[in-house]
mmCIF file of C-alpha atoms and ligand atoms in Angstrom:
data_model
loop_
_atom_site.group_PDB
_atom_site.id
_atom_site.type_symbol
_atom_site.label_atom_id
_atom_site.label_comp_id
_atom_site.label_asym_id
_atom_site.label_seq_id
_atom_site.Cartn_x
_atom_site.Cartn_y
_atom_site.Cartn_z
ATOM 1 C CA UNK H 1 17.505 -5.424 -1.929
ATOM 2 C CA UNK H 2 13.802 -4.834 -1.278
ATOM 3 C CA UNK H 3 15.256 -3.514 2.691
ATOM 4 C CA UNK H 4 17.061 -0.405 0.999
ATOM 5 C CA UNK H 5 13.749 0.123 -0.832
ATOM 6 C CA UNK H 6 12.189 0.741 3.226
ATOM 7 C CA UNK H 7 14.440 4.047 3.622
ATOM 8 C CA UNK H 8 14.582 5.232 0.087
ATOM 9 C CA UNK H 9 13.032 8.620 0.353
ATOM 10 C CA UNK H 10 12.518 8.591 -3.800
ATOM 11 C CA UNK H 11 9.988 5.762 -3.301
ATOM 12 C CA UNK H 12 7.863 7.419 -1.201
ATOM 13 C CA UNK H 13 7.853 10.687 -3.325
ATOM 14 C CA UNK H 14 7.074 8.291 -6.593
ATOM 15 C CA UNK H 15 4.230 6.515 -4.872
ATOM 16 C CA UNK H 16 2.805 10.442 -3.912
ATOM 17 C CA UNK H 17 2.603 10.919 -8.050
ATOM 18 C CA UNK H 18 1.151 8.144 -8.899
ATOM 19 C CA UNK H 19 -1.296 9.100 -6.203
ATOM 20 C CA UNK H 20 -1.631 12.282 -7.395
ATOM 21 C CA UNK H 21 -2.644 10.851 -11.170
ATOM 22 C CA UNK H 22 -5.391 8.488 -10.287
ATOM 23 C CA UNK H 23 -7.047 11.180 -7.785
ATOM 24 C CA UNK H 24 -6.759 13.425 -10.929
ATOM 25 C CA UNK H 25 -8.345 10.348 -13.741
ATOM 26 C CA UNK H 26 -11.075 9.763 -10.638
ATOM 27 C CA UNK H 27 -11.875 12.930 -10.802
ATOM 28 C CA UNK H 28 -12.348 13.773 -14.519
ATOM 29 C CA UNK H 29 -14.158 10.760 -14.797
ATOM 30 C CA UNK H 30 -17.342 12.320 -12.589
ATOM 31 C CA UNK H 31 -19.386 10.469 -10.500
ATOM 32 C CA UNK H 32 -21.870 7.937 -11.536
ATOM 33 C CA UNK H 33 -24.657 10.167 -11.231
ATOM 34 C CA UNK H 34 -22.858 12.941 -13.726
ATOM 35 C CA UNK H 35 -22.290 15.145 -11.539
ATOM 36 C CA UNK H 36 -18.927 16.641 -10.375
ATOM 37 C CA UNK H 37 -16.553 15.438 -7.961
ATOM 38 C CA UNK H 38 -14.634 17.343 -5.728
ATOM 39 C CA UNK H 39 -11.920 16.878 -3.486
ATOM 40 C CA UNK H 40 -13.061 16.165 0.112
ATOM 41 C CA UNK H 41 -10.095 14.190 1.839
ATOM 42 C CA UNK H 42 -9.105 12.211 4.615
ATOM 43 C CA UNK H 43 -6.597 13.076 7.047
ATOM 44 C CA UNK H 44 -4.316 10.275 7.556
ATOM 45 C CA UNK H 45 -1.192 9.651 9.809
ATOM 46 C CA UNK H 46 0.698 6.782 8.545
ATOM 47 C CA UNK H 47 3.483 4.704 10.223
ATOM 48 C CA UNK H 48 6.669 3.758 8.346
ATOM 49 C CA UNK H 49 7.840 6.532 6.187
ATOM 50 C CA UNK H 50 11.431 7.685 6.750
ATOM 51 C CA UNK H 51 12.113 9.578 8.982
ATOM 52 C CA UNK H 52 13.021 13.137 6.707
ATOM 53 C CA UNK H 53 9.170 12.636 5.378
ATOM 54 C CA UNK H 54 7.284 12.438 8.537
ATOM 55 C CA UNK H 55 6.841 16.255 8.476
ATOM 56 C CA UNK H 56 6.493 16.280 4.831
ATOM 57 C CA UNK H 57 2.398 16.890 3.620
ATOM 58 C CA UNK H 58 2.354 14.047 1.371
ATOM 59 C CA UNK H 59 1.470 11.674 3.308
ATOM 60 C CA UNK H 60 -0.860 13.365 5.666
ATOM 61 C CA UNK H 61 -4.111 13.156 3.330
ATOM 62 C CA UNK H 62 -5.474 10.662 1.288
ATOM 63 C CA UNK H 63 -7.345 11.526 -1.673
ATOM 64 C CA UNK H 64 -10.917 11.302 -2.100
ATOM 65 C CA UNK H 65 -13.822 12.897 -4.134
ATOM 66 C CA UNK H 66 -17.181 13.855 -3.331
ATOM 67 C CA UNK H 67 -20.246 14.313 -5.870
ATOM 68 C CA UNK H 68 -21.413 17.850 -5.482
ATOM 69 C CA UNK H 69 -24.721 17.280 -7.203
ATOM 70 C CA UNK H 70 -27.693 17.487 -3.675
ATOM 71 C CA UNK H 71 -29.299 14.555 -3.184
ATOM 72 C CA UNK H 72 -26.609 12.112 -4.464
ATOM 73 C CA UNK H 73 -22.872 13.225 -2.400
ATOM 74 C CA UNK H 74 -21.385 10.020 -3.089
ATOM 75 C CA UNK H 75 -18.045 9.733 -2.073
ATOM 76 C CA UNK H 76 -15.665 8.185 -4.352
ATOM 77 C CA UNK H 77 -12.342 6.970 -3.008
ATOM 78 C CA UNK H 78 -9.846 6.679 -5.769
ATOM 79 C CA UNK H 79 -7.295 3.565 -5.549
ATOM 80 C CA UNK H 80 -3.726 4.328 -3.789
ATOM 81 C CA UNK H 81 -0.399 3.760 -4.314
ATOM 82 C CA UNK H 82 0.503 4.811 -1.009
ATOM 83 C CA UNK H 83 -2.049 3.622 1.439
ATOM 84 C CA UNK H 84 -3.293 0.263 1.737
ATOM 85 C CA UNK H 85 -7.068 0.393 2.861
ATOM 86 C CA UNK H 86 -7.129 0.887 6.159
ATOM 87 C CA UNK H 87 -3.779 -0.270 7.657
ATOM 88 C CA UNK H 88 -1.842 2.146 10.136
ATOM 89 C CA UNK H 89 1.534 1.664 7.930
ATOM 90 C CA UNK H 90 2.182 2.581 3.975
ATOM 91 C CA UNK H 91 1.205 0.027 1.740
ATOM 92 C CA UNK H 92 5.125 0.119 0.678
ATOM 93 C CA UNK H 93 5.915 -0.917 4.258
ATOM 94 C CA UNK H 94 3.569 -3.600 4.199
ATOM 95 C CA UNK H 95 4.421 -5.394 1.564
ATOM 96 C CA UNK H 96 8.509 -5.064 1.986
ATOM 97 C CA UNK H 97 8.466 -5.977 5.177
ATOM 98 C CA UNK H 98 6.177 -9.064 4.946
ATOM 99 C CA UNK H 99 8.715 -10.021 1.981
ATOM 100 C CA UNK H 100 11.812 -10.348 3.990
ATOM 101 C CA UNK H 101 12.647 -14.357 2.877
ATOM 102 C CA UNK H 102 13.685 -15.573 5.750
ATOM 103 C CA UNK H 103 10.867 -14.164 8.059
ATOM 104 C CA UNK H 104 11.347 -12.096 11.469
ATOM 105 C CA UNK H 105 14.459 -13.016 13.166
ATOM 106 C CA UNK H 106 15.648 -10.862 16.144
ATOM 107 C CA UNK H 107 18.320 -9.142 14.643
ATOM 108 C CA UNK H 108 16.305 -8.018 11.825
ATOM 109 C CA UNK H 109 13.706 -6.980 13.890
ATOM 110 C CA UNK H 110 15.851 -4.756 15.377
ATOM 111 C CA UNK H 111 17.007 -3.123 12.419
ATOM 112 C CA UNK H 112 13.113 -2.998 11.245
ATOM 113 C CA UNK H 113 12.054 -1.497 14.683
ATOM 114 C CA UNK H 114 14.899 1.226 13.653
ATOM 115 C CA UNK H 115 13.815 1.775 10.214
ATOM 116 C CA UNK H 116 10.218 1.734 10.306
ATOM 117 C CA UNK H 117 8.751 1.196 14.244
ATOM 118 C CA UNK H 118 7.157 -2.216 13.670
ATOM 119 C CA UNK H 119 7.088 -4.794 16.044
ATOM 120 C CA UNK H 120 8.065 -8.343 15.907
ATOM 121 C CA UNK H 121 3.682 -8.910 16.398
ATOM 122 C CA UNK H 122 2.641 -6.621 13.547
ATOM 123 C CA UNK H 123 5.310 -8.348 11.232
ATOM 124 C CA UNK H 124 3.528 -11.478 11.951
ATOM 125 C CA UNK H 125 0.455 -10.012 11.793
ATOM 126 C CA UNK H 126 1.233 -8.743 8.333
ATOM 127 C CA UNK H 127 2.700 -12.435 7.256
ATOM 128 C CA UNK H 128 -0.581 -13.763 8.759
ATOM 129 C CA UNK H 129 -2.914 -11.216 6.603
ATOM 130 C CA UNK H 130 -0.919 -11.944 3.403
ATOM 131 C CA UNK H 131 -1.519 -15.713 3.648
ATOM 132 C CA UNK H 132 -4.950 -15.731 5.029
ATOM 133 C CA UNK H 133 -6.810 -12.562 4.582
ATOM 134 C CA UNK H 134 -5.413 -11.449 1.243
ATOM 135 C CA UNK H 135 -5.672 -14.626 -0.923
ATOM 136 C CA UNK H 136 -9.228 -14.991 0.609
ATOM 137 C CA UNK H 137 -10.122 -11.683 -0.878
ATOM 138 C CA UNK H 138 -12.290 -11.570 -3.919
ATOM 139 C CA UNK H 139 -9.907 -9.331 -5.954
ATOM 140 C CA UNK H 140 -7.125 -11.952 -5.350
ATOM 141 C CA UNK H 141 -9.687 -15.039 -6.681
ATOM 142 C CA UNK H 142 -9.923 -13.103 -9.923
ATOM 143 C CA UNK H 143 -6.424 -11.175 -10.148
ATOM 144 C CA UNK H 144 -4.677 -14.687 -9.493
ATOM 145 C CA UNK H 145 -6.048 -15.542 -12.568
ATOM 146 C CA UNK H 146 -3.871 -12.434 -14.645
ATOM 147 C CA UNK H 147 -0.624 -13.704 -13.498
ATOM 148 C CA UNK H 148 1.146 -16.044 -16.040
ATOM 149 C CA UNK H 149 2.306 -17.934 -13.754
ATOM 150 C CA UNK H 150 0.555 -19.741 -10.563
ATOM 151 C CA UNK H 151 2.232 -18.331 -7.349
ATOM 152 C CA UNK H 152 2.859 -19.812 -4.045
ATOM 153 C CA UNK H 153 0.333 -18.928 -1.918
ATOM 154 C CA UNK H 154 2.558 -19.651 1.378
ATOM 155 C CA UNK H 155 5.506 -17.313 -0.143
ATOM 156 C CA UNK H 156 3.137 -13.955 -0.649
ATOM 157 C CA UNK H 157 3.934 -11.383 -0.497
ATOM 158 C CA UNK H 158 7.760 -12.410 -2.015
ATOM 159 C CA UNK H 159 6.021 -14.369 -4.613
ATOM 160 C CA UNK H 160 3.938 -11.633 -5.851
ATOM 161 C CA UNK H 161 6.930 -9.137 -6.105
ATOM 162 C CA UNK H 162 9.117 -11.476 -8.097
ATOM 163 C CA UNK H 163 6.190 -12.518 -9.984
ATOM 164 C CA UNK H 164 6.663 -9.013 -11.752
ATOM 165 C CA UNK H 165 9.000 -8.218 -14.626
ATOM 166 C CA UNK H 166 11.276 -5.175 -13.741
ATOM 167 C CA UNK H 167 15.190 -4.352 -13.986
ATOM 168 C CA UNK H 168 14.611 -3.439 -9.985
ATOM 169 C CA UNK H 169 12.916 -4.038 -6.645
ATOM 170 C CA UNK H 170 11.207 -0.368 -7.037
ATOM 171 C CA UNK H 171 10.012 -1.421 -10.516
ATOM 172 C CA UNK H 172 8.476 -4.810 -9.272
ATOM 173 C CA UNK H 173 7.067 -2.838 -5.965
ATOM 174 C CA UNK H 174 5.366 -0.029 -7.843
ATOM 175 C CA UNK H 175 3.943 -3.122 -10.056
ATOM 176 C CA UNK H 176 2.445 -4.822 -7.627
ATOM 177 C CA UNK H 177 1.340 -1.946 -5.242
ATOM 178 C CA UNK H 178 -0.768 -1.246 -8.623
ATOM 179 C CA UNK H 179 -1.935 -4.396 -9.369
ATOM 180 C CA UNK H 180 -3.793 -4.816 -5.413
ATOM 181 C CA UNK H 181 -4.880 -1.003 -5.222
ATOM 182 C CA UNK H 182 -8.399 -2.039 -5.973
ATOM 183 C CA UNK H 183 -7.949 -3.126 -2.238
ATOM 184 C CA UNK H 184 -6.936 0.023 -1.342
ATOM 185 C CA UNK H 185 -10.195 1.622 -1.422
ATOM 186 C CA UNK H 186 -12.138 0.372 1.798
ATOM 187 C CA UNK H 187 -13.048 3.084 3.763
ATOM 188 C CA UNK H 188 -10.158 5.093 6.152
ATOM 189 C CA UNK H 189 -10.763 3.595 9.344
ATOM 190 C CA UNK H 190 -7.462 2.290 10.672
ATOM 191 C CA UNK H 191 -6.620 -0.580 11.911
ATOM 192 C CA UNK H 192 -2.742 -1.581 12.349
HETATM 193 ZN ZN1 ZN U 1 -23.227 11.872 -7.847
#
């Protein structure tokens, strides 16, 4: 169910709106400081997408702001849907992947390495970063707290997903890709 999601070109095109949106609400928001924001952003070349979007512009930049007002030029990076923080691959690919139930077997390696390019180590290393990095985070300490009920630390990021209500997997995933974009926002160096 969530594997069809990997190659389902309507995801990815979703996941560019909703993008889109919160660059826009950044944006009319202003910066701290008052002044205005405008668009200064970062070039980005993502792993994962299928294969009919890789020469498609929406994933190429990643939206950010910067205050035009001299002397302040903050940059304000608005949460996203499609990129999470600094990894290599889409946020989407991240969290499907690391969701498969029954963990990286050869076989479905294979079919992963077809789909999306990732290795048997960077699944792991995704596994690893749910279970360890993530639940360290600050935002998960407090956001644990939102979910009705207490999740199973060991099963993220599966847990998570199904801990959303939603007729379908793209439902659940554009839920939760929402609910951990406040880690989306670390600054755009990559790291895999
Ligand atoms: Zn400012």
């Amino acid at each position: 169910m969530y594997q069809n999601l990997l190659s389902d070109s309507r995801l990815y095109k979703l996941l560019f709106e909703i993008d889109q949106d919160l660059a826009a609400e950044a944006k009319a928001k202003g910066c701290h400081c008052g002044g205005r924001l405008d668009s200064a952003r970062y070039r980005r070349k993502p792993r994962g997408l299928p294969t009919e979007l890789e020469d498609q512009d929406d994933y190429k930049k990643r939206h950010s702001l910067c205050c035009a007002k001299e002397g302040c030029r903050c940059r304000t990076t608005p949460p996203s849907l499609r990129f999470l923080g600094r990894k290599v691959y889409v946020g989407a690919v991240v969290v499907l992947v690391a969701a498969l139930r029954h963990g990286p077997t050869p076989v479905r390696i294979a079919k992963l390495r077809k789909f999306v390019g990732v290795s048997v180590r960077t699944v792991n290393r995704w596994r690893q970063w749910w279970r360890l990095i993530f639940v360290g985070t600050p935002f998960w300490k407090a956001a644990r707290g939102l979910l009705r009920v207490p999740l199973d630390e060991q099963s993220l990021p599966l847990a998570l997903l199904e801990a959303f209500p939603g007729h379908d997997a793209q439902s659940r995933l554009v839920c939760l890709l929402r609910f951990i974009s406040p880690l989306s926002t670390s600054p755009p160096r990559q790291e895999s």
